[in-house]
Amino acid sequence: MNTRKLRVIIPVALMVAIGVGFAFNSGIGTLSAIGWKDISLLCPLGALGTMIASKTLIPQAVVSLVLAVAAILLLGRAFCTWACPVPIVGKLRDVFKKPARAEDAGATADLEADGASPAKARAIVAEEHAVARAQTPLTPAEKKALKGGCASCGSLCASQPATFDSRHFVLGGALLSAAIFGFPVFCLICPIGLTFATIMLVMLLFGGGDVTWSLVAAPALLVVEVLLLRKWCANFCPLSALMSLVAKGNRTFKPAIANEVCLETAKGATCDLCGAACEVGIDVRHPERGAAWSECTKCRACVEVCPTQAITMPLLPKRSASASTLGSFDEEAETAR
Amino acid sequence: MTDTEERTGAAPEARRRPTLTRRGLCLGLGGMAALAAVGSVKYLGDTPVVRPPGGQDTEALLSACIRCQKCTEICPRDVIVPSHIENGILGTRTPALNFAENYCNFCAEENGGVPLCAAVCPTGALAAPPTPAEETVVLGLAEVNTDWCLAYKLIGCRFCYDACPYEAIELDEYNRPVVIEDTCNGCGACEAACVSLENGSITEGATARAIVVVPPSEN
């Protein structure tokens, strides 16, 4: 089953449900404090911010934090794919952008016309790319990097994701600013809050005739954060930082590769489609190369892109699957057999 | 076997990630600076607004409110709106009362006199007031603008007088409304009932209704 469309439909449905709930005074709240009437699950960052700023222990906030940690341990950053409205807002960028890699799309279309399955066609195109890359002469920078080893490479290594990145600074800044200024500063500019604020302000404008400049300011700030600043989620979002920190303890629903079917281990082919499909930069086949597993948003893109259906997301890791993350696939191929 | 050993031996080297890239440091510090700038809107000053029941301590409200809009949503009479940015950036999207269509009855009919907004507030930014809330909470004070009020043009309008649930408005010798300050709790029934703006030709230049609730004075 392809979940590509579901990844848009589910967050949009959630936004619609919250909008309808707002229209009918239902008391389900927004994602900042979702629940029923006086029982709410607070946003973990909001819960921390409000307790730090008001210097009070709020029982509902503490309970929400505990539940949030439990949910993240079980599901990792699944919220980012399956509930958060920000990636949906980010998709508006594609509306203004001309379709990228039209050449590839054309190539896959040609192959598909020849009778190959879409996944297979993509695999072939990917392989062609790999061959092309191997044939291009090295750039001076690459040559220098090869000569001097890792210490001298700079730019090449910089492309590798760090364990501690800019989001963690923003997370620290969000908590620190709440303490210094005495109010949850980040909540004022949170794009999730701004998305729902925009929906509500529009509804209030047409429902109650409430005219305000907030109606311009809220979406404008949202556009700046999500559309103009590139990669909000990867570079700035403190919630994603918080979730990835907790998700270091996540072991469930982790993508696992069946080496006996994977093109690379079974046939020695170069594929790397799973790594290319991952939106947070995890290289599923070679986890040591890309982002950490704690970044996984459980979006299933790798599962679906795999031409041989070798990737699954089991509830609990299997023994052989856990070995695959160590990168010693010779040994592992044997155990798989 | 030697091949396997070599691979496992090389693996930890390859797996080591940089702890922090220069780009990450720059973006992160930029983000922190932006948050500091946003935080300093606190010193710009806000125009006081009329708050829902339990939000009368503005400082406590601002320190706890996460702008989740749950109070706006639950309000059965739709009088709670996100505070406008015109009233100050600091309070933007925190709850404020808008009496254009309706007034606050402290949920007397809907929830037995316990305001739903304070009951659902997840952070205690709207602190549950002692019940019955209509007797203990002062949301603000109604003020008559005698330039715009139709009754002060001796037209005989008395909508606000009739609307007040607490008999906090009396009529003077010319049948003009006068607010009794000690009785008024700022529920907004008078403002919701005022028709002065619908009579634009009579009250020329009016930008608001002739009777409006203003926030309680700080003293």
XYZ file of C-alpha atoms in Angstrom:
556
model
C 0.000 0.000 0.000
C 1.403 3.373 -0.918
C 1.196 5.894 1.901
C 2.546 8.842 -0.085
C -0.918 10.356 -0.425
C -1.893 9.323 3.108
C 0.990 11.427 4.411
C -0.828 14.451 3.030
C -4.401 13.310 3.616
C -4.023 12.466 7.325
C -2.504 15.798 8.499
C -4.968 17.711 6.303
C -7.862 15.679 7.733
C -6.579 16.508 11.207
C -6.539 20.220 10.344
C -10.081 19.985 8.973
C -11.257 18.090 12.075
C -9.746 20.746 14.344
C -11.340 23.481 12.229
C -14.749 21.805 12.441
C -14.261 21.315 16.176
C -13.530 25.024 16.448
C -16.679 25.952 14.568
C -18.832 23.851 16.903
C -17.162 24.860 20.218
C -16.358 21.186 20.716
C -13.364 21.550 23.033
C -10.967 19.260 21.156
C -8.372 22.035 21.076
C -5.519 22.360 18.583
C -2.324 20.339 18.353
C -0.873 22.656 21.031
C -3.297 21.167 23.563
C -5.364 18.436 22.001
C -7.891 16.492 24.015
C -11.459 16.624 25.134
C -12.896 19.488 27.214
C -10.761 19.888 30.344
C -8.425 16.977 29.540
C -5.661 18.071 27.191
C -2.422 16.603 25.970
C -0.105 19.593 25.946
C 2.647 20.104 23.407
C 5.793 18.923 25.262
C 7.683 22.099 24.407
C 4.727 24.263 25.446
C 4.453 22.293 28.682
C 8.142 22.864 29.463
C 7.987 26.519 28.381
C 4.948 27.401 30.445
C 6.320 25.700 33.569
C 9.709 27.394 33.213
C 8.186 30.819 32.511
C 5.569 30.742 35.264
C 7.865 28.846 37.673
C 4.968 26.594 38.656
C 4.544 22.850 38.469
C 1.429 22.289 36.378
C 0.054 18.748 36.896
C -1.521 18.577 33.436
C 1.781 19.665 31.867
C 3.775 17.041 33.779
C 1.351 14.273 32.799
C 1.485 15.469 29.177
C 5.288 15.380 29.215
C 5.344 11.822 30.531
C 2.826 10.712 27.901
C 4.754 12.524 25.167
C 8.009 10.811 26.159
C 6.252 7.428 26.141
C 4.755 8.136 22.713
C 8.113 9.230 21.282
C 9.854 6.144 22.693
C 7.250 4.001 20.952
C 6.806 5.912 17.706
C 9.914 8.080 17.323
C 9.276 11.249 15.355
C 6.107 9.844 13.743
C 4.298 13.075 14.712
C 6.381 14.931 12.126
C 5.004 12.863 9.252
C 1.551 11.870 10.418
C 0.200 14.854 12.350
C 2.268 17.995 11.932
C 0.744 20.601 9.570
C 4.096 22.270 8.829
C 5.243 19.852 6.072
C 1.869 20.441 4.407
C 2.415 24.204 4.536
C 5.912 23.542 3.183
C 4.406 21.784 0.171
C 3.086 25.157 -0.955
C 6.658 25.839 -2.024
C 6.295 23.220 -4.760
C 3.356 25.168 -6.142
C 5.690 28.044 -6.998
C 8.615 25.916 -8.089
C 9.081 24.522 -11.558
C 9.173 20.718 -11.522
C 12.706 19.616 -10.660
C 14.568 16.790 -12.325
C 12.228 16.713 -15.273
C 14.945 14.821 -17.092
C 14.755 11.927 -14.649
C 10.994 11.940 -14.696
C 11.220 11.676 -18.462
C 13.729 8.847 -18.245
C 11.573 6.864 -15.829
C 8.524 7.490 -17.970
C 10.365 6.135 -21.020
C 11.367 3.014 -19.155
C 7.884 2.564 -17.802
C 6.596 2.776 -21.345
C 8.985 -0.042 -22.193
C 7.095 -2.218 -19.762
C 9.194 -1.895 -16.597
C 7.442 -1.357 -13.247
C 7.750 2.199 -11.832
C 10.004 1.068 -8.978
C 12.210 -0.883 -11.327
C 12.411 2.064 -13.682
C 13.530 4.282 -10.811
C 16.148 1.715 -9.821
C 17.525 1.664 -13.344
C 17.691 5.453 -13.471
C 19.425 5.509 -10.085
C 21.974 3.038 -11.321
C 22.612 5.105 -14.430
C 23.280 8.053 -12.159
C 25.751 6.056 -10.096
C 27.614 5.057 -13.255
C 27.635 8.655 -14.476
C 29.002 9.802 -11.115
C 31.798 7.231 -11.285
C 32.763 8.445 -14.735
C 33.004 12.135 -13.897
C 36.575 13.189 -13.105
C 37.237 14.262 -9.520
C 36.989 17.938 -8.694
C 40.084 19.592 -7.153
C 38.310 19.659 -3.780
C 37.606 15.958 -3.947
C 41.180 15.207 -4.936
C 42.457 17.252 -2.028
C 40.093 15.453 0.304
C 41.285 12.082 -0.900
C 44.909 13.049 -0.443
C 44.586 14.571 3.010
C 42.089 12.125 4.490
C 39.153 13.200 6.593
C 40.979 15.910 8.547
C 41.468 18.136 5.520
C 38.163 17.654 3.750
C 35.946 20.336 5.293
C 33.129 20.714 2.819
C 32.698 17.028 2.083
C 32.427 16.075 5.720
C 30.174 19.035 6.403
C 27.517 17.403 4.285
C 27.384 14.584 6.797
C 24.686 15.136 9.420
C 25.949 16.033 12.862
C 24.759 14.427 16.061
C 24.125 17.843 17.544
C 22.796 20.479 15.187
C 21.201 23.910 14.922
C 17.777 22.639 16.064
C 19.236 21.800 19.460
C 20.411 25.390 19.820
C 16.901 26.602 19.007
C 15.525 24.146 21.578
C 17.950 25.490 24.166
C 17.056 29.030 23.120
C 13.336 28.285 23.462
C 13.745 27.054 27.040
C 16.275 29.715 27.996
C 14.181 32.567 26.577
C 11.132 31.318 28.508
C 13.211 31.561 31.694
C 14.708 34.969 30.867
C 11.661 36.772 29.521
C 9.085 35.049 31.709
C 6.741 33.889 28.964
C 6.879 30.936 26.550
C 8.589 32.907 23.775
C 8.648 30.151 21.191
C 4.864 29.624 21.404
C 4.468 33.128 19.962
C 6.205 32.125 16.727
C 5.635 28.349 16.608
C 4.622 27.464 13.024
C 2.242 24.749 14.256
C 0.467 27.313 16.432
C 0.553 29.854 13.595
C -1.043 27.376 11.180
C -4.004 26.800 13.480
C -4.126 30.489 14.379
C -4.421 31.318 10.679
C -7.259 28.829 10.221
C -9.087 30.233 13.253
C -8.537 33.876 12.344
C -10.016 33.233 8.903
C -12.989 31.477 10.508
C -13.437 34.352 12.974
C -13.253 36.864 10.135
C -16.079 35.222 8.239
C -17.955 33.947 11.293
C -17.818 36.929 13.611
C -16.403 39.736 11.484
C -13.325 39.998 13.696
C -10.986 42.131 11.558
C -7.353 42.334 12.659
C -3.834 42.729 11.316
C -3.060 39.390 13.005
C -4.775 37.889 10.003
C -1.904 39.186 7.881
C 0.881 38.819 10.458
C 0.254 35.173 11.381
C 0.361 33.729 7.842
C 3.213 36.095 6.901
C 5.376 34.811 9.756
C 4.413 31.265 8.819
C 5.508 31.858 5.223
C 8.827 33.320 6.383
C 9.524 30.380 8.689
C 8.385 27.495 6.549
C 8.784 28.718 2.975
C 11.583 31.309 3.021
C 13.848 29.700 5.641
C 14.785 26.512 3.899
C 14.220 23.269 5.777
C 12.516 24.533 8.926
C 12.065 21.000 10.262
C 15.691 19.966 9.766
C 17.398 23.217 10.757
C 15.227 25.084 13.242
C 12.305 23.156 14.690
C 12.938 22.764 18.445
C 10.144 20.192 18.673
C 11.919 17.994 16.171
C 15.109 18.449 18.236
C 13.278 17.458 21.415
C 11.708 14.447 19.725
C 14.968 13.258 18.179
C 16.679 13.472 21.586
C 14.022 11.300 23.203
C 13.814 9.052 20.125
C 17.395 7.934 20.734
C 15.680 5.384 22.955
C 13.224 4.314 20.253
C 13.640 0.704 19.065
C 10.202 -0.015 17.647
C 9.053 0.374 14.021
C 12.640 0.773 12.867
C 13.162 0.002 9.155
C 14.835 -3.370 8.742
C 16.306 -4.793 5.520
C 15.958 -8.426 4.506
C 19.424 -8.972 3.087
C 18.454 -12.033 1.077
C 16.192 -9.853 -1.113
C 17.997 -6.500 -1.035
C 19.547 -5.811 -4.450
C 22.799 -4.698 -2.898
C 23.437 -7.658 -0.594
C 21.754 -10.331 -2.693
C 23.049 -9.339 -6.133
C 25.827 -6.886 -5.396
C 24.060 -4.147 -7.363
C 24.191 -0.433 -6.533
C 20.716 0.756 -5.656
C 20.634 3.244 -2.747
C 17.011 4.135 -3.512
C 16.006 3.792 0.148
C 18.650 6.297 1.203
C 17.641 8.706 -1.551
C 13.946 8.418 -0.637
C 14.458 9.261 3.046
C 13.302 12.808 3.754
C 15.385 13.166 6.911
C 18.573 11.873 5.297
C 18.896 8.427 6.842
C 20.805 6.033 4.616
C 18.810 2.904 5.384
C 21.235 0.522 3.691
C 24.333 2.159 5.164
C 23.125 3.791 8.406
C 26.641 4.903 9.301
C 26.634 7.315 6.340
C 23.485 9.316 6.923
C 21.454 10.813 9.737
C 20.899 8.970 12.994
C 17.997 6.532 13.390
C 16.498 8.827 16.022
C 15.530 11.187 13.170
C 13.247 8.577 11.576
C 9.716 9.941 11.180
C 8.284 6.502 10.329
C 7.058 7.827 7.001
C 7.519 4.482 5.215
C 9.059 6.139 2.130
C 11.990 3.702 2.176
C 9.668 0.735 2.591
C 7.678 1.774 -0.446
C 10.526 2.800 -2.711
C 12.428 -0.479 -2.362
C 12.207 -2.249 -5.754
C 12.386 -5.685 -4.141
C 10.256 -4.955 -1.054
C 13.192 -5.856 1.142
C 12.433 -3.217 3.815
C 9.876 -3.669 6.560
C 9.084 -1.726 9.705
C 8.593 -4.435 12.323
C 7.133 -3.573 15.713
C 10.151 -5.082 17.412
C 13.639 -5.373 15.910
C 14.666 -8.881 14.884
C 18.109 -10.165 15.781
C 19.332 -10.176 12.210
C 17.835 -6.748 11.621
C 19.706 -5.240 14.548
C 22.920 -6.675 13.154
C 22.335 -4.937 9.825
C 22.718 -1.559 11.494
C 26.259 -2.475 12.475
C 27.216 -2.462 8.846
C 28.883 -5.879 8.717
C 26.662 -7.361 6.103
C 28.828 -10.339 5.204
C 28.308 -11.884 8.564
C 24.710 -10.881 8.560
C 23.970 -12.356 5.132
C 25.088 -15.655 6.546
C 22.816 -15.452 9.549
C 19.969 -14.517 7.269
C 20.482 -17.721 5.352
C 36.948 -14.378 8.133
C 39.687 -11.798 7.898
C 37.446 -9.838 5.575
C 34.690 -9.740 8.200
C 37.108 -8.652 10.866
C 38.418 -5.865 8.726
C 34.935 -4.582 8.096
C 33.838 -4.624 11.707
C 37.116 -3.022 12.679
C 36.624 -0.207 10.167
C 32.981 0.338 11.009
C 33.344 2.462 14.198
C 35.703 4.823 12.342
C 33.212 5.367 9.537
C 30.268 5.704 11.893
C 31.706 8.591 13.836
C 29.695 11.696 13.028
C 30.911 15.242 13.525
C 29.544 16.558 16.805
C 28.646 19.928 15.330
C 29.213 21.485 11.931
C 30.105 25.139 11.444
C 26.913 25.643 9.466
C 24.899 24.107 12.290
C 26.541 26.414 14.792
C 25.762 29.515 12.693
C 22.140 28.553 12.070
C 21.669 27.609 15.714
C 23.105 30.847 17.047
C 20.974 32.740 14.511
C 17.897 30.940 15.782
C 18.779 31.766 19.392
C 19.317 35.429 18.502
C 15.925 35.499 16.783
C 14.291 34.040 19.897
C 15.986 36.671 22.059
C 14.626 39.357 19.719
C 11.126 37.859 19.932
C 11.416 37.652 23.714
C 12.303 41.314 23.988
C 8.869 42.309 22.628
C 8.019 42.078 26.308
C 9.533 45.529 26.759
C 7.550 47.128 23.934
C 4.486 47.458 26.113
C 0.965 46.265 25.454
C -2.405 47.958 25.410
C -4.443 46.346 28.201
C -7.322 44.246 26.866
C -10.422 42.774 28.500
C -9.553 39.197 29.479
C -11.834 36.177 29.974
C -12.745 35.161 33.553
C -9.636 34.061 35.450
C -7.243 35.988 33.234
C -7.395 39.283 35.108
C -3.811 38.989 36.343
C -2.242 39.878 32.986
C 1.299 39.022 34.014
C 0.318 35.550 35.229
C -1.723 34.986 32.079
C 1.111 35.942 29.755
C 3.663 33.812 31.592
C 1.548 30.672 31.329
C -0.439 31.033 28.093
C 0.863 28.853 25.246
C -1.628 30.374 22.767
C -3.360 27.041 22.147
C -6.714 28.825 21.523
C -8.608 26.211 23.495
C -10.569 28.883 25.392
C -11.449 30.595 22.109
C -12.749 27.311 20.822
C -14.776 26.192 23.836
C -16.530 29.518 24.534
C -20.208 28.698 23.979
C -21.084 32.339 23.264
C -18.063 32.950 20.985
C -16.931 36.057 22.845
C -13.292 34.980 23.281
C -10.995 35.954 20.411
C -7.225 35.773 20.002
C -5.928 39.191 21.075
C -5.141 41.373 18.090
C -1.564 42.206 17.142
C -2.593 45.885 17.240
C -2.822 45.572 21.042
C 0.820 44.558 21.260
C 2.934 41.715 19.880
C 3.473 40.163 23.319
C -0.211 39.442 23.824
C -0.941 38.381 20.245
C -3.219 35.324 20.182
C -3.661 35.271 23.957
C -7.366 35.314 24.911
C -9.321 38.568 24.841
C -13.033 39.294 24.985
C -14.976 40.677 22.051
C -18.520 41.805 22.778
C -19.535 42.579 19.190
C -22.109 39.798 18.991
C -22.632 38.526 22.486
C -21.535 38.940 26.094
C -19.971 36.851 28.848
C -22.483 35.277 31.214
C -19.734 33.355 33.039
C -21.319 30.190 31.591
C -24.270 30.546 33.980
C -26.569 28.660 31.615
C -24.041 26.452 29.888
C -21.953 25.229 32.818
C -23.696 26.239 36.030
C -21.695 29.430 36.511
C -18.248 27.866 36.131
C -16.592 29.564 33.137
C -15.692 26.875 30.588
C -12.671 28.846 29.329
C -10.960 28.699 32.724
C -12.061 25.084 33.195
C -10.434 23.890 29.960
C -7.277 26.011 30.149
C -4.502 23.382 30.233
C -1.814 25.628 31.703
C -3.745 27.552 34.327
C -3.227 30.820 32.421
C -6.939 31.348 33.047
C -7.136 30.459 36.725
C -10.495 29.011 37.771
C -12.243 31.837 39.645
C -14.263 31.228 42.845
C -17.895 30.480 42.038
C -20.309 32.034 41.348
C -17.893 33.763 38.974
C -20.310 36.551 38.073
C -20.102 37.846 41.642
C -16.360 37.493 42.186
C -14.848 38.419 38.806
C -14.617 41.941 37.407
C -13.779 41.662 33.724
C -13.722 45.408 33.197
C -15.912 48.451 33.417
C -18.496 49.757 30.954
C -17.905 53.322 29.790
C -20.354 55.544 27.916
C -19.004 57.822 25.202
C -21.370 60.738 25.499
C -20.399 62.117 22.061
C -21.544 58.979 20.297
C -24.368 57.779 22.557
C -27.777 58.198 20.911
C -29.444 58.806 24.274
C -27.193 61.788 24.854
C -28.662 63.237 21.654
C -31.993 62.843 23.419
C -33.196 60.144 21.067
C -34.441 58.008 23.943
C -32.387 54.894 23.179
C -32.112 52.571 26.209
C -30.950 49.251 24.777
C -27.971 49.024 27.159
C -30.118 49.808 30.166
C -32.501 47.011 29.230
C -29.692 44.567 28.431
C -27.715 44.894 31.689
C -28.265 41.695 33.742
C -26.954 43.272 36.946
C -28.855 46.575 36.990
C -25.531 48.350 36.799
C -26.882 51.057 34.494
C -29.303 53.700 35.663
C -31.094 56.390 33.648
C -30.618 60.036 34.594
C -33.303 62.734 34.491
C -33.089 62.931 30.674
C -33.267 59.094 30.330
C -29.558 58.899 29.506
C -27.588 55.785 30.652
C -25.091 56.147 33.503
C -22.925 53.198 34.616
C -22.892 52.353 38.330
C -19.202 51.540 38.689
C -19.485 49.455 41.864
C -22.090 47.145 40.354
C -20.690 46.733 36.825
C -18.567 43.595 36.338
C -17.776 44.187 32.678
C -19.878 41.356 31.246
C -20.381 43.260 27.996
C -24.148 42.859 27.664
C -24.506 46.634 27.182
C -21.798 46.762 24.516
C -23.331 43.806 22.669
C -26.716 45.557 22.704
C -25.511 49.047 21.699
C -26.841 50.153 18.301
C -24.958 53.448 17.961
C -22.711 52.197 15.160
C -25.629 51.008 13.075
C -26.822 54.615 13.023
C -23.803 56.038 11.235
C -25.549 59.143 9.954
C -26.360 60.232 13.486
C -23.080 59.413 15.223
C -20.664 60.629 12.590
C -17.009 59.871 13.196
C -17.684 57.107 15.696
C -15.070 54.330 15.560
C -16.527 52.144 18.298
C -19.827 51.597 20.014
C -21.023 54.278 22.403
C -20.766 51.963 25.399
C -17.721 49.712 25.617
C -16.102 47.634 28.344
C -12.593 48.820 29.226
C -10.071 46.695 31.136
C -10.098 47.140 34.917
C -7.655 49.861 35.975
C -4.423 48.586 37.439
C -4.963 49.987 40.971
